[in-house]
mmCIF file of C-alpha atoms in Angstrom:
data_model
loop_
_atom_site.group_PDB
_atom_site.id
_atom_site.type_symbol
_atom_site.label_atom_id
_atom_site.label_comp_id
_atom_site.label_asym_id
_atom_site.label_seq_id
_atom_site.Cartn_x
_atom_site.Cartn_y
_atom_site.Cartn_z
ATOM 1 C CA GLY A 11 63.695 -35.095 -22.375
ATOM 2 C CA THR A 12 67.257 -35.271 -23.385
ATOM 3 C CA ALA A 13 69.441 -37.792 -21.706
ATOM 4 C CA VAL A 14 72.210 -36.565 -19.546
ATOM 5 C CA THR A 15 75.463 -38.405 -19.691
ATOM 6 C CA GLY A 16 78.423 -37.896 -17.431
ATOM 7 C CA LEU A 17 78.646 -36.727 -13.834
ATOM 8 C CA PRO A 18 79.495 -33.071 -14.639
ATOM 9 C CA ALA A 19 76.450 -32.733 -16.803
ATOM 10 C CA ALA A 20 74.258 -34.169 -14.054
ATOM 11 C CA ARG A 21 75.537 -31.687 -11.564
ATOM 12 C CA ALA A 22 74.974 -28.836 -13.969
ATOM 13 C CA MET A 23 71.354 -29.845 -14.395
ATOM 14 C CA MET A 24 70.892 -30.230 -10.644
ATOM 15 C CA PHE A 25 71.878 -26.686 -9.875
ATOM 16 C CA SER A 26 70.644 -25.006 -12.992
ATOM 17 C CA ARG A 27 67.670 -22.671 -13.116
ATOM 18 C CA PRO A 28 65.277 -21.912 -15.873
ATOM 19 C CA SER A 29 66.182 -18.934 -17.979
ATOM 20 C CA GLY A 30 62.863 -17.306 -17.329
ATOM 21 C CA GLY A 31 59.439 -17.808 -15.932
ATOM 22 C CA ARG A 32 57.759 -17.594 -12.612
ATOM 23 C CA GLY A 33 59.981 -18.003 -9.554
ATOM 24 C CA HIS A 34 63.138 -17.184 -11.338
ATOM 25 C CA VAL A 35 65.697 -15.329 -9.185
ATOM 26 C CA SER A 36 68.718 -13.962 -10.997
ATOM 27 C CA GLN A 37 72.008 -13.940 -9.145
ATOM 28 C CA PRO A 38 74.086 -10.782 -9.104
ATOM 29 C CA PRO A 39 77.490 -11.131 -10.719
ATOM 30 C CA HIS A 40 79.352 -11.046 -7.444
ATOM 31 C CA ARG A 41 77.252 -13.830 -5.844
ATOM 32 C CA ARG A 42 77.531 -17.275 -7.333
ATOM 33 C CA TYR A 43 77.250 -20.884 -6.281
ATOM 34 C CA ASP A 44 80.309 -22.797 -5.263
ATOM 35 C CA ILE A 45 79.675 -26.060 -6.980
ATOM 36 C CA GLU A 46 82.562 -27.845 -5.298
ATOM 37 C CA GLY A 47 81.861 -26.604 -1.759
ATOM 38 C CA ALA A 48 78.048 -26.595 -2.159
ATOM 39 C CA SER A 49 77.901 -23.199 -0.481
ATOM 40 C CA LEU A 50 77.217 -19.595 -1.414
ATOM 41 C CA ARG A 51 80.390 -17.560 -1.629
ATOM 42 C CA ASP A 52 80.276 -13.802 -0.831
ATOM 43 C CA ASP A 53 83.092 -11.767 -2.422
ATOM 44 C CA ASN A 54 82.799 -9.102 0.310
ATOM 45 C CA SER A 55 83.185 -11.663 3.069
ATOM 46 C CA LYS A 56 86.171 -13.118 1.332
ATOM 47 C CA THR A 57 87.790 -9.691 1.120
ATOM 48 C CA ARG A 58 87.283 -9.106 4.826
ATOM 49 C CA ARG A 59 88.729 -12.482 5.687
ATOM 50 C CA THR A 60 91.860 -11.782 3.695
ATOM 51 C CA ARG A 61 92.545 -8.654 5.707
ATOM 52 C CA GLY A 62 93.334 -10.912 8.596
ATOM 53 C CA ALA A 63 94.815 -9.897 11.933
ATOM 54 C CA SER A 64 95.573 -6.239 11.056
ATOM 55 C CA GLU A 65 91.889 -5.346 10.801
ATOM 56 C CA PHE A 66 91.119 -7.239 13.991
ATOM 57 C CA VAL A 67 93.781 -5.301 15.910
ATOM 58 C CA ALA A 68 92.520 -2.006 14.480
ATOM 59 C CA ARG A 69 89.004 -2.759 15.704
ATOM 60 C CA LEU A 70 90.370 -3.543 19.172
ATOM 61 C CA VAL A 71 92.242 -0.229 19.288
ATOM 62 C CA VAL A 72 89.139 1.725 18.315
ATOM 63 C CA ARG A 73 87.077 -0.057 20.964
ATOM 64 C CA ALA A 74 89.762 0.558 23.610
ATOM 65 C CA ASN A 75 89.932 4.268 22.764
ATOM 66 C CA TRP A 76 86.188 4.568 22.968
ATOM 67 C CA ALA A 77 86.210 2.789 26.331
ATOM 68 C CA VAL A 78 88.730 5.319 27.695
ATOM 69 C CA VAL A 79 86.742 8.278 26.350
ATOM 70 C CA SER A 80 83.535 6.876 27.830
ATOM 71 C CA TRP A 81 85.202 6.437 31.231
ATOM 72 C CA VAL A 82 86.521 10.019 31.180
ATOM 73 C CA LEU A 83 83.088 11.376 30.286
ATOM 74 C CA ARG A 84 81.457 9.398 33.086
ATOM 75 C CA ALA A 85 84.153 10.509 35.562
ATOM 76 C CA ALA A 86 83.696 14.152 34.599
ATOM 77 C CA ARG A 87 80.071 13.890 35.671
ATOM 78 C CA ALA A 88 80.966 12.290 38.979
ATOM 79 C CA ARG A 89 81.349 14.326 42.171
ATOM 80 C CA TRP A 90 84.583 12.671 43.178
ATOM 81 C CA CYS A 91 86.294 13.905 40.015
ATOM 82 C CA THR A 92 85.201 17.495 40.619
ATOM 83 C CA SER A 93 86.385 17.323 44.221
ATOM 84 C CA LEU A 94 89.768 15.952 43.137
ATOM 85 C CA LEU A 95 90.276 18.780 40.651
ATOM 86 C CA ILE A 96 89.444 21.393 43.311
ATOM 87 C CA VAL A 97 91.899 19.864 45.797
ATOM 88 C CA TRP A 98 94.639 19.753 43.137
ATOM 89 C CA ALA A 99 94.091 23.408 42.194
ATOM 90 C CA LEU A 100 94.224 24.511 45.846
ATOM 91 C CA TYR A 101 97.419 22.530 46.366
ATOM 92 C CA ARG A 102 99.096 24.245 43.416
ATOM 93 C CA GLU A 103 98.124 27.684 44.752
ATOM 94 C CA VAL A 104 98.935 27.196 48.438
ATOM 95 C CA VAL A 105 101.973 24.900 48.553
ATOM 96 C CA PRO A 106 105.166 26.687 47.363
ATOM 97 C CA SER A 107 107.248 25.116 44.668
ATOM 98 C CA THR A 108 110.228 23.092 45.849
ATOM 99 C CA ARG A 109 111.953 23.167 42.494
ATOM 100 C CA SER A 110 115.691 23.530 42.882
ATOM 101 C CA TYR A 111 117.846 25.211 40.342
ATOM 102 C CA SER A 112 120.890 23.044 40.643
ATOM 103 C CA ARG A 113 124.005 23.266 38.575
ATOM 104 C CA ARG A 114 123.120 20.073 36.758
ATOM 105 C CA VAL A 115 119.665 21.380 35.836
ATOM 106 C CA HIS A 116 121.249 24.376 34.146
ATOM 107 C CA GLY A 117 124.002 22.347 32.584
ATOM 108 C CA LEU A 118 126.760 23.900 34.703
ATOM 109 C CA ASP A 119 128.989 20.863 34.648
ATOM 110 C CA THR A 120 132.288 22.691 34.126
ATOM 111 C CA LYS A 121 134.002 25.508 35.944
ATOM 112 C CA GLN A 122 133.819 27.664 32.843
ATOM 113 C CA ASP A 123 130.070 27.136 32.511
ATOM 114 C CA ALA A 124 129.568 27.911 36.180
ATOM 115 C CA GLN A 125 131.497 31.154 35.836
ATOM 116 C CA HIS A 126 129.348 32.233 32.888
ATOM 117 C CA ALA A 127 126.011 30.948 34.106
ATOM 118 C CA PRO A 128 123.171 31.874 31.747
ATOM 119 C CA ALA A 129 120.397 34.306 32.552
ATOM 120 C CA PRO A 130 117.379 35.589 30.683
ATOM 121 C CA VAL A 131 116.955 38.933 29.028
ATOM 122 C CA VAL A 132 115.214 41.725 30.867
ATOM 123 C CA GLY A 133 111.474 41.408 31.229
ATOM 124 C CA GLY A 134 111.081 39.076 34.160
ATOM 125 C CA SER A 135 110.732 35.880 32.212
ATOM 126 C CA LYS A 136 111.056 32.916 34.515
ATOM 127 C CA GLY A 137 114.031 30.648 34.273
ATOM 128 C CA LEU A 138 117.480 31.004 32.800
ATOM 129 C CA THR A 139 118.255 31.374 29.109
ATOM 130 C CA LYS A 140 121.387 30.740 27.129
ATOM 131 C CA PRO A 141 123.921 33.566 26.749
ATOM 132 C CA ASN A 142 123.427 33.687 22.977
ATOM 133 C CA GLU A 143 119.793 34.642 23.583
ATOM 134 C CA ALA A 144 120.711 37.698 25.689
ATOM 135 C CA PRO A 145 120.793 41.152 24.031
ATOM 136 C CA TYR A 146 124.488 41.877 24.811
ATOM 137 C CA PRO A 147 126.277 38.523 25.162
ATOM 138 C CA TYR A 148 129.658 39.889 24.037
ATOM 139 C CA LEU A 149 130.199 42.177 27.025
ATOM 140 C CA GLN A 150 132.318 40.565 29.733
ATOM 141 C CA ASP A 151 133.181 43.019 32.537
ATOM 142 C CA LEU A 152 131.005 45.146 34.839
ATOM 143 C CA ILE A 153 131.804 48.765 35.697
ATOM 144 C CA LEU A 154 129.408 49.878 38.438
ATOM 145 C CA VAL A 155 128.749 53.526 39.332
ATOM 146 C CA CYS A 156 126.726 53.818 42.537
ATOM 147 C CA GLY A 157 124.087 56.551 42.591
ATOM 148 C CA HIS A 158 123.792 59.032 45.461
ATOM 149 C CA ALA A 159 121.165 61.565 44.389
ATOM 150 C CA VAL A 160 118.236 62.230 42.048
ATOM 151 C CA PHE A 161 118.328 64.953 39.413
ATOM 152 C CA VAL A 162 115.337 67.327 39.713
ATOM 153 C CA GLY A 163 116.328 70.073 37.283
ATOM 154 C CA THR A 164 115.021 70.646 33.776
ATOM 155 C CA ASP A 165 118.351 70.805 31.972
ATOM 156 C CA HIS A 166 120.720 67.894 32.469
ATOM 157 C CA ALA A 167 123.522 69.954 30.969
ATOM 158 C CA ASN A 168 123.444 72.064 34.177
ATOM 159 C CA ALA A 169 124.077 69.128 36.470
ATOM 160 C CA GLY A 170 127.014 70.930 38.038
ATOM 161 C CA ASP A 171 124.625 73.139 40.024
ATOM 162 C CA GLU A 172 123.524 71.763 43.416
ATOM 163 C CA LYS A 173 120.036 73.217 43.054
ATOM 164 C CA ASN A 174 119.343 70.767 40.230
ATOM 165 C CA TRP A 175 119.811 67.789 42.560
ATOM 166 C CA PHE A 176 117.629 66.590 45.400
ATOM 167 C CA LEU A 177 120.129 66.429 48.267
ATOM 168 C CA GLU A 178 119.683 65.311 51.853
ATOM 169 C CA GLU A 179 120.799 67.697 54.569
ATOM 170 C CA TYR A 180 124.053 65.831 55.146
ATOM 171 C CA GLN A 181 124.782 66.058 51.393
ATOM 172 C CA LYS A 182 124.348 69.799 51.054
ATOM 173 C CA ALA A 183 127.819 71.198 50.602
ATOM 174 C CA ASP A 184 129.635 73.271 48.056
ATOM 175 C CA GLY A 185 131.007 71.087 45.330
ATOM 176 C CA GLN A 186 128.578 68.204 45.925
ATOM 177 C CA ALA A 187 127.176 68.324 42.391
ATOM 178 C CA VAL A 188 130.669 68.388 40.932
ATOM 179 C CA ALA A 189 131.571 65.344 43.029
ATOM 180 C CA LEU A 190 128.587 63.470 41.609
ATOM 181 C CA LEU A 191 129.597 64.411 38.081
ATOM 182 C CA GLU A 192 133.091 63.098 38.745
ATOM 183 C CA HIS A 193 131.692 59.677 39.612
ATOM 184 C CA MET A 194 129.897 59.540 36.283
ATOM 185 C CA ARG A 195 132.874 60.807 34.336
ATOM 186 C CA VAL A 196 135.255 58.266 35.843
ATOM 187 C CA GLY A 197 132.835 55.441 35.144
ATOM 188 C CA VAL A 198 132.483 56.520 31.524
ATOM 189 C CA GLU A 199 136.246 56.861 31.155
ATOM 190 C CA LEU A 200 136.869 53.366 32.541
ATOM 191 C CA ALA A 201 134.287 51.942 30.134
ATOM 192 C CA SER A 202 135.909 53.734 27.197
ATOM 193 C CA LYS A 203 139.208 51.996 27.955
ATOM 194 C CA ASN A 204 137.633 48.544 28.006
ATOM 195 C CA ARG A 205 135.455 47.643 25.033
ATOM 196 C CA ASP A 206 134.430 44.434 26.772
ATOM 197 C CA ALA A 207 132.925 46.403 29.670
ATOM 198 C CA LEU A 208 129.289 47.155 30.395
ATOM 199 C CA LEU A 209 128.734 50.426 32.290
ATOM 200 C CA LEU A 210 125.929 50.277 34.811
ATOM 201 C CA PHE A 211 124.520 53.194 36.826
ATOM 202 C CA SER A 212 122.837 51.774 39.923
ATOM 203 C CA GLY A 213 120.274 53.388 42.218
ATOM 204 C CA GLY A 214 116.525 53.368 42.700
ATOM 205 C CA ALA A 215 113.877 56.051 43.089
ATOM 206 C CA THR A 216 114.973 56.746 46.670
ATOM 207 C CA ARG A 217 113.519 60.206 47.330
ATOM 208 C CA LYS A 218 109.758 60.674 47.572
ATOM 209 C CA ASN A 219 109.887 64.446 47.186
ATOM 210 C CA ALA A 220 112.073 64.057 44.107
ATOM 211 C CA GLY A 221 109.400 62.116 42.273
ATOM 212 C CA SER A 222 109.519 58.643 40.791
ATOM 213 C CA VAL A 223 112.839 59.185 39.036
ATOM 214 C CA SER A 224 115.695 56.874 39.912
ATOM 215 C CA GLU A 225 119.274 57.792 40.703
ATOM 216 C CA ALA A 226 120.420 55.495 37.897
ATOM 217 C CA VAL A 227 118.302 57.191 35.241
ATOM 218 C CA SER A 228 119.442 60.586 36.526
ATOM 219 C CA TYR A 229 123.085 59.593 36.078
ATOM 220 C CA TRP A 230 122.471 58.175 32.609
ATOM 221 C CA GLN A 231 120.620 61.289 31.441
ATOM 222 C CA VAL A 232 123.297 63.595 32.818
ATOM 223 C CA SER A 233 126.045 61.562 31.171
ATOM 224 C CA ARG A 234 124.282 61.800 27.847
ATOM 225 C CA ALA A 235 123.821 65.556 28.285
ATOM 226 C CA GLN A 236 127.559 65.796 28.957
ATOM 227 C CA LYS A 237 128.083 63.931 25.666
ATOM 228 C CA TRP A 238 129.771 61.150 27.582
ATOM 229 C CA TRP A 239 132.749 63.430 28.215
ATOM 230 C CA GLY A 240 134.032 62.889 24.699
ATOM 231 C CA HIS A 241 134.099 59.092 24.956
ATOM 232 C CA ASP A 242 131.193 58.398 22.623
ATOM 233 C CA GLU A 243 133.025 58.545 19.337
ATOM 234 C CA GLY A 244 134.044 55.670 17.129
ATOM 235 C CA GLU A 245 132.351 52.764 15.461
ATOM 236 C CA GLY A 246 129.121 51.376 16.854
ATOM 237 C CA MET A 247 127.978 47.831 17.211
ATOM 238 C CA SER A 248 126.632 46.049 14.159
ATOM 239 C CA GLY A 249 122.894 45.840 13.715
ATOM 240 C CA ASP A 250 120.977 46.273 16.934
ATOM 241 C CA GLY A 251 124.068 46.362 19.125
ATOM 242 C CA SER A 252 124.220 42.652 19.858
ATOM 243 C CA GLY A 253 126.494 41.600 17.023
ATOM 244 C CA PRO A 254 130.083 40.403 17.303
ATOM 245 C CA GLY A 255 131.558 43.862 16.748
ATOM 246 C CA ILE A 256 132.011 45.481 20.157
ATOM 247 C CA SER A 257 131.453 49.216 20.120
ATOM 248 C CA ALA A 258 133.957 51.886 21.079
ATOM 249 C CA ARG A 259 131.007 54.155 21.880
ATOM 250 C CA VAL A 260 130.234 54.122 25.588
ATOM 251 C CA SER A 261 126.584 55.080 25.048
ATOM 252 C CA THR A 262 125.918 51.721 23.381
ATOM 253 C CA ARG A 263 127.240 49.934 26.475
ATOM 254 C CA ALA A 264 125.735 52.092 29.252
ATOM 255 C CA PHE A 265 122.651 50.887 31.130
ATOM 256 C CA THR A 266 120.722 51.393 34.375
ATOM 257 C CA GLU A 267 119.874 49.337 37.434
ATOM 258 C CA THR A 268 116.887 51.078 39.042
ATOM 259 C CA HIS A 269 116.062 49.124 42.215
ATOM 260 C CA ALA A 270 119.043 49.374 44.595
ATOM 261 C CA ARG A 271 118.323 51.077 47.935
ATOM 262 C CA ASP A 272 121.711 50.716 49.638
ATOM 263 C CA SER A 273 125.307 49.842 48.841
ATOM 264 C CA LEU A 274 124.821 46.071 49.232
ATOM 265 C CA GLU A 275 121.975 46.127 46.740
ATOM 266 C CA ASN A 276 124.079 48.307 44.419
ATOM 267 C CA LEU A 277 126.477 45.401 44.092
ATOM 268 C CA LEU A 278 124.058 42.475 44.228
ATOM 269 C CA PHE A 279 121.397 43.934 41.946
ATOM 270 C CA SER A 280 123.999 45.095 39.443
ATOM 271 C CA ILE A 281 125.256 41.538 39.084
ATOM 272 C CA ALA A 282 121.686 40.399 38.501
ATOM 273 C CA ARG A 283 121.103 43.171 35.968
ATOM 274 C CA PHE A 284 124.350 42.337 34.180
ATOM 275 C CA ARG A 285 123.141 38.763 33.784
ATOM 276 C CA GLU A 286 119.841 39.960 32.327
ATOM 277 C CA LEU A 287 121.705 41.933 29.684
ATOM 278 C CA THR A 288 124.558 39.554 28.860
ATOM 279 C CA GLY A 289 123.377 36.101 29.873
ATOM 280 C CA LYS A 290 126.288 35.448 32.228
ATOM 281 C CA VAL A 291 128.026 36.663 35.359
ATOM 282 C CA PRO A 292 130.737 39.296 34.823
ATOM 283 C CA LYS A 293 134.347 38.232 34.632
ATOM 284 C CA THR A 294 135.396 41.230 36.724
ATOM 285 C CA ILE A 295 133.647 43.973 38.691
ATOM 286 C CA THR A 296 134.917 47.536 39.137
ATOM 287 C CA VAL A 297 132.975 49.771 41.532
ATOM 288 C CA VAL A 298 133.182 53.566 41.330
ATOM 289 C CA GLY A 299 132.289 55.243 44.616
ATOM 290 C CA TYR A 300 133.471 57.363 47.518
ATOM 291 C CA GLU A 301 136.852 56.533 48.958
ATOM 292 C CA PHE A 302 135.469 56.395 52.495
ATOM 293 C CA LYS A 303 133.229 53.479 51.419
ATOM 294 C CA ARG A 304 136.098 51.349 50.101
ATOM 295 C CA ALA A 305 136.320 49.045 53.108
ATOM 296 C CA ARG A 306 132.564 48.511 53.129
ATOM 297 C CA PHE A 307 132.602 47.250 49.546
ATOM 298 C CA GLU A 308 135.915 45.398 49.540
ATOM 299 C CA THR A 309 135.696 43.597 52.890
ATOM 300 C CA GLN A 310 131.985 43.414 53.699
ATOM 301 C CA HIS A 311 129.710 43.418 50.644
ATOM 302 C CA ARG A 312 132.092 41.455 48.449
ATOM 303 C CA ALA A 313 132.570 38.874 51.201
ATOM 304 C CA ALA A 314 128.808 38.656 51.873
ATOM 305 C CA LEU A 315 128.269 37.749 48.219
ATOM 306 C CA ARG A 316 131.378 35.527 48.188
ATOM 307 C CA TRP A 317 132.637 37.293 45.100
ATOM 308 C CA PRO A 318 136.298 36.425 44.353
ATOM 309 C CA ALA A 319 138.662 39.096 45.612
ATOM 310 C CA GLY A 320 140.902 38.754 42.563
ATOM 311 C CA LYS A 321 138.016 39.739 40.284
ATOM 312 C CA PHE A 322 136.976 42.818 42.249
ATOM 313 C CA SER A 323 138.388 46.345 42.270
ATOM 314 C CA TYR A 324 137.270 49.630 43.758
ATOM 315 C CA LYS A 325 137.864 53.113 42.364
ATOM 316 C CA GLY A 326 137.594 55.511 45.298
ATOM 317 C CA LEU A 327 136.899 59.210 44.767
ATOM 318 C CA PRO A 328 136.991 62.061 47.318
ATOM 319 C CA ALA A 329 133.964 63.709 48.845
ATOM 320 C CA ALA A 330 132.872 67.256 47.992
ATOM 321 C CA SER A 331 135.368 68.823 50.417
ATOM 322 C CA PRO A 332 138.008 67.816 52.997
ATOM 323 C CA ALA A 333 135.568 68.666 55.793
ATOM 324 C CA ARG A 334 132.896 66.554 54.198
ATOM 325 C CA GLU A 335 135.400 63.735 53.702
ATOM 326 C CA LYS A 336 136.333 63.766 57.387
ATOM 327 C CA GLN A 337 132.734 63.765 58.582
ATOM 328 C CA SER A 338 131.743 61.049 56.148
ATOM 329 C CA ALA A 339 134.632 58.843 57.232
ATOM 330 C CA ALA A 340 133.526 59.152 60.857
ATOM 331 C CA ASP A 341 129.936 58.255 59.969
ATOM 332 C CA GLU A 342 131.150 55.323 57.885
ATOM 333 C CA VAL A 343 132.618 53.636 60.955
ATOM 334 C CA LEU A 344 129.129 53.294 62.390
ATOM 335 C CA VAL A 345 127.677 52.009 59.129
ATOM 336 C CA ARG A 346 130.360 49.329 58.851
ATOM 337 C CA LYS A 347 129.595 48.149 62.384
ATOM 338 C CA GLN A 348 125.942 47.829 61.419
ATOM 339 C CA PHE A 349 126.805 45.737 58.363
ATOM 340 C CA GLU A 350 129.223 43.679 60.435
ATOM 341 C CA LYS A 351 126.361 42.573 62.709
ATOM 342 C CA ASP A 352 123.802 42.480 59.913
ATOM 343 C CA PRO A 353 125.667 41.739 56.650
ATOM 344 C CA TYR A 354 122.472 41.295 54.602
ATOM 345 C CA ALA A 355 120.575 44.304 55.984
ATOM 346 C CA CYS A 356 117.702 42.350 57.502
ATOM 347 C CA ALA A 357 117.614 43.868 60.997
ATOM 348 C CA GLU A 358 115.667 46.933 62.043
ATOM 349 C CA THR A 359 118.261 49.640 61.456
ATOM 350 C CA LEU A 360 119.480 48.782 57.957
ATOM 351 C CA LEU A 361 116.152 47.384 56.841
ATOM 352 C CA GLY A 362 114.501 50.586 58.025
ATOM 353 C CA LYS A 363 116.816 52.585 55.768
ATOM 354 C CA ARG A 364 115.804 50.443 52.824
ATOM 355 C CA LYS A 365 112.137 51.031 53.466
ATOM 356 C CA THR A 366 112.717 54.759 53.769
ATOM 357 C CA ARG A 367 114.552 54.718 50.447
ATOM 358 C CA ASP A 368 111.720 52.881 48.733
ATOM 359 C CA PRO A 369 108.856 55.413 48.902
ATOM 360 C CA PHE A 370 107.192 54.011 45.786
ATOM 361 C CA VAL A 371 107.341 50.401 47.039
ATOM 362 C CA VAL A 372 109.345 49.121 44.087
ATOM 363 C CA GLY A 373 111.395 46.600 46.045
ATOM 364 C CA LYS A 374 113.875 44.423 44.211
ATOM 365 C CA GLY A 375 111.746 44.208 41.105
ATOM 366 C CA SER A 376 111.892 40.958 39.154
ATOM 367 C CA TYR A 377 115.502 40.009 39.883
ATOM 368 C CA ASP A 378 114.520 36.897 41.842
ATOM 369 C CA THR A 379 112.485 35.817 38.811
ATOM 370 C CA SER A 380 115.056 36.597 36.147
ATOM 371 C CA ASN A 381 117.812 35.174 38.381
ATOM 372 C CA PRO A 382 116.103 32.213 40.067
ATOM 373 C CA ASP A 383 119.396 30.676 41.162
ATOM 374 C CA LEU A 384 120.019 33.826 43.248
ATOM 375 C CA ALA A 385 116.586 33.793 44.909
ATOM 376 C CA ALA A 386 117.962 32.129 48.045
ATOM 377 C CA LEU A 387 120.652 34.793 48.327
ATOM 378 C CA PHE A 388 118.060 37.561 47.962
ATOM 379 C CA ARG A 389 116.115 36.076 50.890
ATOM 380 C CA TRP A 390 119.110 35.250 53.088
ATOM 381 C CA CYS A 391 118.923 36.856 56.544
ATOM 382 C CA ASP A 392 121.627 35.619 58.871
ATOM 383 C CA GLU A 393 124.790 36.821 60.520
ATOM 384 C CA LYS A 394 126.569 33.905 58.890
ATOM 385 C CA THR A 395 127.749 34.162 55.302
ATOM 386 C CA PHE A 396 125.426 32.663 52.726
ATOM 387 C CA ASP A 397 126.542 29.077 52.099
ATOM 388 C CA GLY A 398 124.307 28.113 49.172
ATOM 389 C CA ASP A 399 125.325 27.565 45.563
ATOM 390 C CA LEU A 400 126.313 30.643 43.580
ATOM 391 C CA PRO A 401 126.953 30.873 39.824
ATOM 392 C CA TRP A 402 130.361 32.424 40.429
#
């Protein structure tokens, strides 16, 4: 053979293979001998090694995730897990929520925010919403007309006839229908003079024999039939009525509160309804009602709700006749004594009246849901004045 000179040549011959013949194994291009390290180098292994710690950490994360999933799957098959879920579900159903709607929760950190506390739009959605999400956030003042009867006629334009109203025996007197119309007219007139005002007719479906029509809806329909006594002219609100332009037309600012069963609920529920529509408490409240009920509203109901006296006014109107006025004033003395002992109408006498005036079992509706920070006031039954937090 040929002599081999030099160490490199010797090494080449040592590790060389014949170019053909039996026993020859060709090496793929990515696998070759490392002459210096006398070991077989794998390009794939080298690539994995260069990835280093990042790949190692990734593999650990995958294994940890799989371990958690495996444990959850095993626990789901175990009896103790099923029992725990059942106990948790029963707890959620049976134990009442102790969530408190504090001023800080609702972001009422300033006096101005507390005065204009937010409320959701109508529909009973739970929790409070911001005023700019309410349908009529630009209205500021509340004008409240308390309902006293349900319209049962077929033509609202003939509301001046007593036979078109469902009247109790003590209400049946000449001029009663005209007196009711005067309440509506005065409310509409007051609203026409204040473009920032929201007009609210308040009164539930209080008469079983009159059908499931509320006093509030009766008043609204009659007012519309009377063409709002000429106070429905002028520019309307922009768009859907919630824009920045406040309407001169009373019809665009007149609404109903259809759950009140007595005078206290007229005031309380109207505040709650105002918040549903505007997203805040009213700056001022003006109540339109009978003159003989003035003291009840000004000194009893307003005080029971702790509404500021300087932001409350009462527009008193006469009864159907002087005789009716005198009799009503005498009866009012007894009613005020009842509210003096039972300011929140929780005892038998006043509560019994509420039940009688709720023949369709409507109750207070969803006001405690749409006004959760007033829920404690709705439930308050004590001779003492409610001492909890109020948004006004």
